[in-house]
Short mmCIF file of C-alpha atoms in Angstrom, two decimals:
data_model
loop_
_atom_site.label_atom_id
_atom_site.label_comp_id
_atom_site.label_asym_id
_atom_site.label_seq_id
_atom_site.Cartn_x
_atom_site.Cartn_y
_atom_site.Cartn_z
CA MET K 192 135.61 83.72 105.45
CA LYS K 193 138.06 86.58 105.70
CA ARG K 194 138.11 88.88 102.69
CA PRO K 195 141.51 89.29 100.94
CA ARG K 196 143.32 92.42 101.98
CA LEU K 197 143.42 93.74 98.41
CA MET K 198 139.62 93.67 98.19
CA ARG K 199 139.35 95.63 101.43
CA SER K 200 140.91 98.58 99.59
CA LEU K 201 138.30 100.90 98.09
CA ARG K 202 140.71 101.89 95.29
CA ALA K 203 141.43 98.25 94.39
CA ARG K 204 137.75 97.36 94.43
CA LEU K 205 136.82 100.30 92.21
CA LEU K 206 139.63 99.52 89.76
CA ALA K 207 138.73 95.82 89.67
CA PHE K 208 135.02 96.47 89.15
CA LEU K 209 135.54 99.17 86.51
CA LEU K 210 138.07 97.12 84.54
CA ALA K 211 135.80 94.09 84.77
CA ALA K 212 132.97 96.28 83.46
CA ILE K 213 135.14 97.34 80.49
CA VAL K 214 135.96 93.72 79.65
CA LEU K 215 132.33 92.68 80.07
CA ALA K 216 131.16 95.57 77.88
CA GLY K 217 133.67 94.53 75.18
CA GLY K 218 132.44 90.94 75.32
CA ILE K 219 128.81 91.97 75.11
CA GLN K 220 129.60 94.29 72.22
CA ALA K 221 131.37 91.45 70.38
CA ALA K 222 128.44 89.07 70.95
CA VAL K 223 125.86 91.62 69.85
CA THR K 224 127.94 92.56 66.78
CA TYR K 225 128.38 88.90 65.83
CA ARG K 226 124.66 88.16 66.03
CA THR K 227 123.75 91.36 64.18
CA VAL K 228 126.25 90.78 61.38
CA LEU K 229 125.24 87.13 61.10
CA ARG K 230 121.60 88.12 60.76
CA GLU K 231 122.42 90.74 58.12
CA ALA K 232 124.71 88.32 56.28
CA ASP K 233 121.92 85.76 56.17
CA ALA K 234 119.61 88.30 54.60
CA ILE K 235 122.23 89.43 52.02
CA PHE K 236 123.36 85.94 51.04
CA ASP K 237 119.80 84.68 50.85
CA TYR K 238 119.08 87.50 48.44
CA HIS K 239 122.16 86.59 46.38
CA MET K 240 121.06 82.94 46.30
CA GLN K 241 117.62 83.99 45.03
CA GLN K 242 119.18 86.16 42.31
CA MET K 243 121.51 83.31 41.30
CA ALA K 244 118.64 80.84 40.99
CA LEU K 245 116.57 83.31 38.99
CA SER K 246 119.47 83.99 36.62
CA LEU K 247 119.92 80.24 36.02
CA ARG K 248 116.32 79.63 34.90
CA SER K 249 116.76 81.02 31.38
CA GLY K 250 120.13 79.39 30.67
CA LEU K 251 119.48 75.79 31.67
CA PRO K 252 119.56 73.01 28.99
CA PRO K 253 116.16 71.40 28.34
CA SER K 254 117.35 67.92 29.28
CA GLY K 255 120.34 65.68 29.78
CA ALA K 256 122.95 65.47 32.46
CA VAL K 257 125.68 68.00 32.53
CA SER K 258 128.91 67.34 34.38
CA GLY K 259 130.15 69.77 36.93
CA LEU K 260 133.48 71.47 37.45
CA GLY K 261 136.74 69.66 37.66
CA PRO K 262 138.16 68.74 41.05
CA SER K 263 140.78 71.51 40.96
CA ASP K 264 138.20 74.17 40.17
CA GLN K 265 135.58 73.15 42.67
CA ASN K 266 134.29 75.85 45.02
CA PHE K 267 132.01 74.70 47.78
CA ASP K 268 130.99 78.19 49.00
CA PHE K 269 128.07 77.99 46.53
CA VAL K 270 126.85 74.71 45.10
CA VAL K 271 124.28 74.61 42.25
CA GLN K 272 122.28 71.49 41.33
CA VAL K 273 119.45 71.00 38.84
CA TRP K 274 116.98 68.11 39.15
CA THR K 275 114.22 66.87 36.92
CA GLN K 276 110.77 66.24 38.34
CA ASP K 277 111.43 62.50 38.32
CA GLY K 278 114.47 62.94 40.54
CA GLN K 279 117.26 62.82 37.94
CA ARG K 280 120.12 65.25 38.55
CA ILE K 281 121.06 66.93 35.23
CA PHE K 282 123.51 69.55 36.54
CA GLU K 283 125.83 70.12 39.48
CA SER K 284 128.55 72.69 39.99
CA ALA K 285 130.65 70.45 42.17
CA ASP K 286 131.46 66.78 42.07
CA GLU K 287 130.20 64.74 44.97
CA ALA K 288 128.39 67.62 46.60
CA LEU K 289 126.21 65.00 48.25
CA LEU K 290 123.34 67.40 48.74
CA PRO K 291 119.98 65.61 48.90
CA GLN K 292 117.12 66.54 46.66
CA LEU K 293 114.62 68.60 48.62
CA ALA K 294 110.94 68.31 47.85
CA VAL K 295 110.13 71.42 49.90
CA LEU K 296 110.59 74.59 47.91
CA GLY K 297 112.14 77.66 49.48
CA PHE K 298 114.95 77.93 52.04
CA ALA K 299 116.10 75.13 54.31
CA GLU K 300 119.23 74.03 56.15
CA VAL K 301 120.74 70.57 55.61
CA ASN K 302 123.79 68.75 56.91
CA ALA K 303 126.20 67.40 54.30
CA ARG K 304 129.96 66.89 53.94
CA GLY K 305 130.37 67.43 57.68
CA THR K 306 128.93 70.96 57.64
CA THR K 307 125.64 72.81 57.39
CA TYR K 308 124.36 74.24 54.10
CA ARG K 309 121.75 76.86 53.45
CA VAL K 310 119.73 75.54 50.51
CA LEU K 311 117.27 77.36 48.23
CA SER K 312 115.03 75.19 46.05
CA MET K 313 113.14 76.79 43.13
CA GLN K 314 110.93 75.05 40.51
CA THR K 315 110.85 76.28 36.89
CA ARG K 316 109.86 74.66 33.53
CA GLY K 317 109.66 71.17 34.97
CA LEU K 318 113.04 71.43 36.71
CA VAL K 319 114.12 72.08 40.27
CA ILE K 320 117.05 74.42 40.83
CA GLN K 321 118.97 74.13 44.10
CA VAL K 322 121.50 76.74 45.26
CA ALA K 323 123.38 75.91 48.45
CA GLN K 324 125.97 77.81 50.50
CA ASP K 325 128.14 76.58 53.33
CA MET K 326 127.04 78.37 56.56
CA ALA K 327 130.66 78.44 57.73
CA ALA K 328 131.33 81.29 55.31
CA ARG K 329 128.63 83.38 56.92
CA ARG K 330 129.85 82.60 60.44
CA GLN K 331 133.42 83.40 59.41
CA MET K 332 132.36 86.78 58.01
CA ALA K 333 130.35 87.63 61.15
CA GLY K 334 133.19 86.56 63.43
CA SER K 335 135.74 88.54 61.45
CA LEU K 336 133.63 91.70 61.61
CA ALA K 337 132.95 91.23 65.34
CA LEU K 338 136.67 90.78 65.96
CA ARG K 339 137.46 93.95 64.02
CA THR K 340 134.86 95.78 66.11
CA VAL K 341 136.28 94.62 69.43
CA ALA K 342 139.94 94.93 68.42
CA PRO K 343 140.06 98.74 68.99
CA VAL K 344 138.59 98.26 72.47
CA ALA K 345 141.21 95.61 73.25
CA LEU K 346 143.98 97.85 71.94
CA MET K 347 142.64 100.78 73.97
CA ALA K 348 142.26 98.69 77.13
CA PRO K 349 145.65 99.72 78.61
CA LEU K 350 144.81 103.38 78.02
CA LEU K 351 141.34 102.89 79.49
CA MET K 352 142.88 101.19 82.53
CA LEU K 353 145.26 104.11 82.95
CA VAL K 354 142.40 106.62 82.69
CA VAL K 355 140.32 104.64 85.19
CA TRP K 356 143.24 104.46 87.62
CA TRP K 357 143.82 108.21 87.27
CA VAL K 358 140.13 109.06 87.78
CA VAL K 359 139.75 106.73 90.78
CA SER K 360 142.96 107.96 92.40
CA GLY K 361 141.95 111.58 91.86
CA SER K 362 138.48 110.97 93.26
CA LEU K 363 139.90 109.34 96.38
CA ALA K 364 142.55 112.01 96.91
CA PRO K 365 140.33 113.99 99.36
CA VAL K 366 139.93 110.85 101.47
CA SER K 367 143.71 110.44 101.57
CA ARG K 368 144.05 114.11 102.50
CA VAL K 369 141.63 113.72 105.39
CA ARG K 370 143.47 110.60 106.53
CA SER K 371 146.79 112.49 106.44
CA GLN K 372 145.31 115.37 108.44
CA VAL K 373 144.03 113.05 111.14
CA ALA K 374 147.20 110.93 111.20
CA SER K 375 149.48 113.96 111.60
CA ARG K 376 147.60 115.45 114.56
CA GLN K 377 148.78 115.61 118.11
CA PRO K 378 146.72 113.67 120.67
CA ASP K 379 145.25 116.88 122.11
CA ASP K 380 144.40 118.45 118.73
CA LEU K 381 140.63 118.19 118.39
CA SER K 382 140.11 121.01 115.90
CA PRO K 383 137.68 120.34 113.03
CA VAL K 384 138.90 118.63 109.88
CA GLY K 385 138.68 120.82 106.79
CA GLU K 386 135.74 120.03 104.48
CA GLU K 387 136.91 122.14 101.52
CA GLY K 388 136.93 120.29 98.21
CA LEU K 389 135.41 117.11 99.59
CA PRO K 390 132.88 115.23 97.45
CA GLU K 391 129.31 114.96 98.67
CA GLU K 392 129.76 111.28 99.54
CA VAL K 393 132.67 112.01 101.90
CA ARG K 394 131.45 115.30 103.38
CA PRO K 395 128.87 113.70 105.75
CA LEU K 396 131.56 111.36 107.11
CA VAL K 397 133.90 114.26 107.83
CA ALA K 398 131.02 116.26 109.35
CA GLU K 399 130.24 113.40 111.74
CA LEU K 400 133.95 113.10 112.53
CA ASN K 401 134.05 116.80 113.42
CA LEU K 402 130.99 116.37 115.63
CA LEU K 403 132.77 113.51 117.38
CA PHE K 404 135.83 115.71 117.88
CA GLU K 405 133.59 118.41 119.34
CA ARG K 406 131.97 115.97 121.77
CA VAL K 407 135.36 114.62 122.83
CA ARG K 408 136.65 118.17 123.28
CA ARG K 409 133.71 119.07 125.49
CA ALA K 410 134.26 115.90 127.49
CA PHE K 411 137.94 116.78 127.96
CA ASP K 412 137.05 120.34 128.93
CA ALA K 413 134.49 119.08 131.44
CA GLN K 414 137.06 116.73 132.88
CA LYS K 415 139.64 119.49 133.18
CA HIS K 416 137.11 121.81 134.79
CA PHE K 417 136.07 119.12 137.23
CA VAL K 418 139.66 118.39 138.25
CA ALA K 419 140.42 122.08 138.65
CA ASP K 420 137.23 122.76 140.60
CA ALA K 421 137.67 119.72 142.81
CA ALA K 422 141.28 120.60 143.57
CA HIS K 423 140.30 124.19 144.35
CA GLU K 424 137.22 123.54 146.44
CA LEU K 425 138.31 120.45 148.34
CA ARG K 426 141.46 122.10 149.61
CA SER K 427 139.66 124.27 152.16
CA PRO K 428 137.24 121.62 153.53
CA LEU K 429 140.03 119.09 153.91
CA ALA K 430 142.21 121.63 155.69
CA ALA K 431 139.28 122.46 157.98
CA LEU K 432 138.73 118.75 158.70
CA LYS K 433 142.39 118.34 159.53
CA LEU K 434 142.15 121.30 161.92
CA GLN K 435 139.03 119.82 163.56
CA VAL K 436 140.84 116.53 164.09
CA GLN K 437 143.71 118.37 165.79
CA LEU K 438 141.28 120.25 168.02
CA LEU K 439 139.58 116.96 168.87
CA ARG K 440 142.90 115.50 169.97
CA ARG K 441 143.64 118.52 172.15
CA ALA K 442 140.22 118.58 173.84
CA SER K 443 140.81 118.10 177.56
CA ASP K 444 137.30 118.04 179.01
CA PRO K 445 134.14 116.26 177.81
CA ALA K 446 132.40 119.48 176.77
CA ALA K 447 135.27 120.58 174.52
CA HIS K 448 135.55 117.04 173.18
CA GLU K 449 131.83 116.95 172.31
CA GLN K 450 132.00 120.36 170.66
CA ALA K 451 134.99 119.26 168.56
CA VAL K 452 133.15 116.09 167.52
CA GLN K 453 130.12 118.14 166.44
CA ARG K 454 132.28 120.51 164.43
CA LEU K 455 134.09 117.59 162.82
CA ALA K 456 130.77 115.94 161.89
CA ALA K 457 129.49 119.21 160.44
CA GLY K 458 132.69 119.59 158.44
CA ILE K 459 132.36 116.04 157.13
CA ASP K 460 128.75 116.76 156.13
CA ARG K 461 129.81 119.91 154.27
CA ALA K 462 132.64 118.07 152.53
CA THR K 463 130.28 115.23 151.60
CA ARG K 464 127.75 117.66 150.20
CA LEU K 465 130.47 119.43 148.21
CA VAL K 466 131.78 116.16 146.78
CA GLU K 467 128.26 115.09 145.83
CA GLN K 468 127.61 118.35 144.03
CA LEU K 469 130.96 118.21 142.24
CA LEU K 470 130.25 114.68 141.08
CA THR K 471 126.74 115.68 140.02
CA LEU K 472 128.08 118.60 138.02
CA ALA K 473 130.78 116.45 136.39
CA ARG K 474 128.30 113.70 135.53
CA ASN K 475 125.86 116.18 134.04
CA GLU K 476 128.54 117.86 131.92
CA ALA K 477 129.78 114.48 130.74
CA HIS K 478 126.21 113.60 129.77
CA ALA K 479 125.90 116.86 127.84
CA ALA K 480 129.20 116.23 126.08
CA ALA K 481 128.14 112.71 125.09
CA GLY K 482 124.92 114.00 123.53
CA GLY K 483 122.61 111.29 124.84
CA GLU K 484 119.21 110.75 123.29
CA ALA K 485 116.37 112.79 124.82
CA MET K 486 113.15 111.10 125.95
CA PRO K 487 109.73 112.49 126.99
CA VAL K 488 109.84 113.36 130.71
CA ASP K 489 106.84 114.12 132.94
CA LEU K 490 107.98 117.39 134.51
CA ALA K 491 105.06 117.59 136.94
CA ALA K 492 105.88 114.14 138.32
CA LEU K 493 109.49 115.15 138.86
CA ALA K 494 108.33 118.33 140.63
CA ARG K 495 106.20 116.26 143.04
CA GLU K 496 109.16 113.96 143.66
CA ALA K 497 111.51 116.88 144.41
CA ILE K 498 108.94 118.43 146.78
CA ALA K 499 108.50 115.11 148.59
CA ASP K 500 112.27 114.84 149.09
CA ALA K 501 112.48 118.41 150.48
CA VAL K 502 109.42 118.18 152.78
CA PRO K 503 111.32 116.97 155.90
CA GLY K 504 113.72 119.88 155.78
CA ALA K 505 110.92 122.33 155.10
CA GLU K 506 108.79 121.04 157.96
CA SER K 507 111.68 121.32 160.39
CA ARG K 508 111.72 125.07 159.68
CA ARG K 509 107.92 125.42 159.36
CA ILE K 510 108.15 126.34 155.64
CA ASP K 511 105.01 125.91 153.57
CA LEU K 512 106.30 123.93 150.56
CA GLY K 513 103.86 122.87 147.87
CA LEU K 514 102.94 122.53 144.20
CA ALA K 515 100.92 125.58 143.20
CA ARG K 516 100.07 124.30 139.70
CA ALA K 517 100.99 121.14 137.80
CA ASP K 518 99.87 120.86 134.18
CA ALA K 519 100.09 117.39 132.66
CA VAL K 520 102.96 118.12 130.27
CA SER K 521 106.11 116.39 129.09
CA VAL K 522 109.38 117.81 127.89
CA ALA K 523 112.06 116.14 125.79
CA GLY K 524 115.04 115.59 128.04
CA HIS K 525 117.01 113.38 130.38
CA VAL K 526 115.09 112.35 133.46
CA ASP K 527 118.08 112.10 135.81
CA ALA K 528 119.40 115.53 134.85
CA LEU K 529 115.96 117.17 135.20
CA ARG K 530 115.52 115.51 138.58
CA ILE K 531 118.80 117.12 139.70
CA LEU K 532 117.66 120.52 138.36
CA LEU K 533 114.38 120.40 140.32
CA ARG K 534 116.01 119.12 143.48
CA ASN K 535 118.60 121.91 143.48
CA LEU K 536 116.03 124.62 142.80
CA VAL K 537 113.72 123.40 145.57
CA ASP K 538 116.59 122.84 148.04
CA ASN K 539 117.96 126.33 147.36
CA ALA K 540 114.53 127.89 147.84
CA VAL K 541 114.00 126.07 151.14
CA LYS K 542 117.52 126.85 152.32
CA TYR K 543 117.32 130.62 151.74
CA THR K 544 113.70 131.07 152.88
CA PRO K 545 113.37 132.31 156.48
CA GLU K 546 111.68 130.10 159.04
CA GLY K 547 107.89 130.10 158.67
CA GLY K 548 108.13 131.16 155.01
CA ARG K 549 106.65 129.72 151.84
CA VAL K 550 107.94 128.03 148.67
CA ASP K 551 105.74 127.37 145.63
CA VAL K 552 106.55 125.24 142.57
CA THR K 553 104.62 125.68 139.31
CA VAL K 554 104.65 123.62 136.11
CA GLN K 555 102.66 125.40 133.41
CA GLN K 556 102.22 124.96 129.65
CA GLN K 557 101.84 128.18 127.71
CA GLU K 558 99.81 128.84 124.58
CA GLY K 559 102.77 128.62 122.23
CA GLY K 560 103.63 125.13 123.45
CA ASP K 561 106.47 126.19 125.76
CA VAL K 562 106.62 124.67 129.24
CA VAL K 563 107.56 126.94 132.15
CA LEU K 564 108.86 125.78 135.52
CA LEU K 565 108.66 128.35 138.34
CA VAL K 566 110.17 128.06 141.81
CA GLU K 567 109.21 131.00 144.07
CA ASP K 568 109.99 131.71 147.71
CA SER K 569 109.26 134.32 150.32
CA GLY K 570 112.91 134.87 151.19
CA PRO K 571 114.97 138.05 150.90
CA GLY K 572 115.64 137.55 147.19
CA LEU K 573 118.77 138.59 145.32
CA ALA K 574 120.20 141.93 144.38
CA GLU K 575 119.80 142.58 140.68
CA SER K 576 123.59 142.87 140.34
CA ASP K 577 123.90 139.23 141.41
CA HIS K 578 121.34 137.82 138.98
CA GLU K 579 124.00 136.82 136.47
CA ARG K 580 126.83 135.97 138.82
CA VAL K 581 124.94 133.42 140.90
CA TRP K 582 125.01 131.02 137.94
CA ASP K 583 128.80 130.85 138.16
CA ARG K 584 130.47 128.02 140.04
CA PHE K 585 131.32 128.63 143.68
CA TYR K 586 129.86 132.11 143.70
CA ARG K 587 127.72 132.98 146.72
CA ALA K 588 125.93 136.27 147.21
CA PRO K 589 127.59 138.47 149.89
CA ASP K 590 124.41 138.62 151.97
CA ALA K 591 123.58 134.89 151.66
CA GLY K 592 122.06 133.79 154.91
CA ALA K 593 122.80 130.05 154.57
CA SER K 594 125.96 128.07 154.09
CA GLY K 595 126.71 126.35 150.81
CA SER K 596 129.30 125.65 148.15
CA GLY K 597 127.92 127.88 145.40
CA LEU K 598 127.35 124.95 143.05
CA GLY K 599 123.57 124.55 143.20
CA LEU K 600 122.63 127.12 140.56
CA ALA K 601 125.69 126.23 138.49
CA ILE K 602 124.32 122.71 138.28
CA VAL K 603 120.89 124.11 137.34
CA ARG K 604 122.45 126.16 134.53
CA SER K 605 124.37 123.12 133.27
CA VAL K 606 121.17 121.04 133.08
CA ALA K 607 119.27 123.88 131.42
CA GLN K 608 121.98 124.24 128.76
CA LEU K 609 121.80 120.50 128.15
CA HIS K 610 118.08 120.84 127.39
CA GLY K 611 118.24 124.16 125.55
CA ALA K 612 116.12 125.81 128.24
CA GLU K 613 116.13 129.50 129.18
CA LEU K 614 116.85 130.62 132.75
CA ALA K 615 115.73 133.86 134.33
CA LEU K 616 115.75 135.35 137.86
CA ASP K 617 113.38 138.02 139.09
CA ARG K 618 111.26 138.95 142.10
CA SER K 619 108.17 136.89 142.88
CA ALA K 620 105.01 138.98 142.53
CA THR K 621 103.04 136.78 144.94
CA LEU K 622 105.62 135.79 147.58
CA GLY K 623 108.00 138.74 147.38
CA GLY K 624 111.18 136.67 147.31
CA LEU K 625 113.20 135.18 144.45
CA ARG K 626 111.53 133.57 141.45
CA VAL K 627 113.49 131.20 139.20
CA ARG K 628 111.95 130.63 135.78
CA VAL K 629 113.01 127.77 133.49
CA ARG K 630 111.44 127.85 130.03
CA PHE K 631 111.52 124.68 127.89
CA ARG K 632 110.84 125.29 124.21
CA GLY K 633 107.86 123.35 122.84
#
């Protein structure tokens, strides 16, 4: 069943519950006061009845019936009767009281004249004195006192309601302020929402909202970077492909035609590789912006997989590619992104290693719990001045001996940032070429 719209409002619910609590507290207070006063009144009136009976013992006539009060003077709040031991009534304070003679001494409650009486029976000098009081008087007194106790609360209820409304509205004012800030923003405004003055219950919600804004901003930035990079980098390959198509059309002899076809195929391969790397980079940055949950990943298994994928290319150039060391370790991360990182590192090492060279991959766990991934080659290495620039997109070292788009190491850096890993480039002490070190914190 759909909840009424009024009850979906936090302010309305708080006001309704608090006002209901005030009314309930007033009712409970009235009930408790009534029962307490009734109990105290019973004790006081019972004491008065005892004192009345005791005071009557010395003043009773020895025998004979005594008439009671006249009809106009009768008062049924207290009724006094005196009985002899043989059951003869010799005195009554009210005509037709119709109270039965009680053989049990002490206090008792009897029904007479359509009401309930509290009766005290006391024996003295061969007589039985009965003092009775209508219980309605006690209940009336207790009810009157309970009503007087609750009356101030009822009179103050409007003021209490006003105070409750003011407190609730003031407490929810920060929520309204946050709502106004978000509602007044432009679609591209993803700056954090101010947390100043927010209560502790609302602050975590605003903090999560700011984290969401930050993730959306990173996703937008990644999208903008991808569009800009794709537009910039695809322009040249597409122009080259268009030129190759024109040359193919102009080829007059079979040899020129075959050469143009080969150049066109090579251009298509380069464009395909560039598009794949751009999409890989965009997907990885989108994954980083989304903040997906990390899972344990067997880094050594991924290294073996990357080596197996690169073996055909390495064998065609007689490059010795292998896993120098593989400790059985896992790192917290995203398996697809780490697979891309390893594949790019191994592919780059194979690509820039001269024919007949060597590439080693190492997965090692250190004493502090960190996991280190090393990819070393026997190639020419990199000038120290290029160690920082090669991580940038589309940058290629001036003396690079192989063709490429300059995105491989940029993708590696993106994956490393996603996993909080440290990257470092230096010269391999064993192979003499470049060594790439990726350190995953334990």
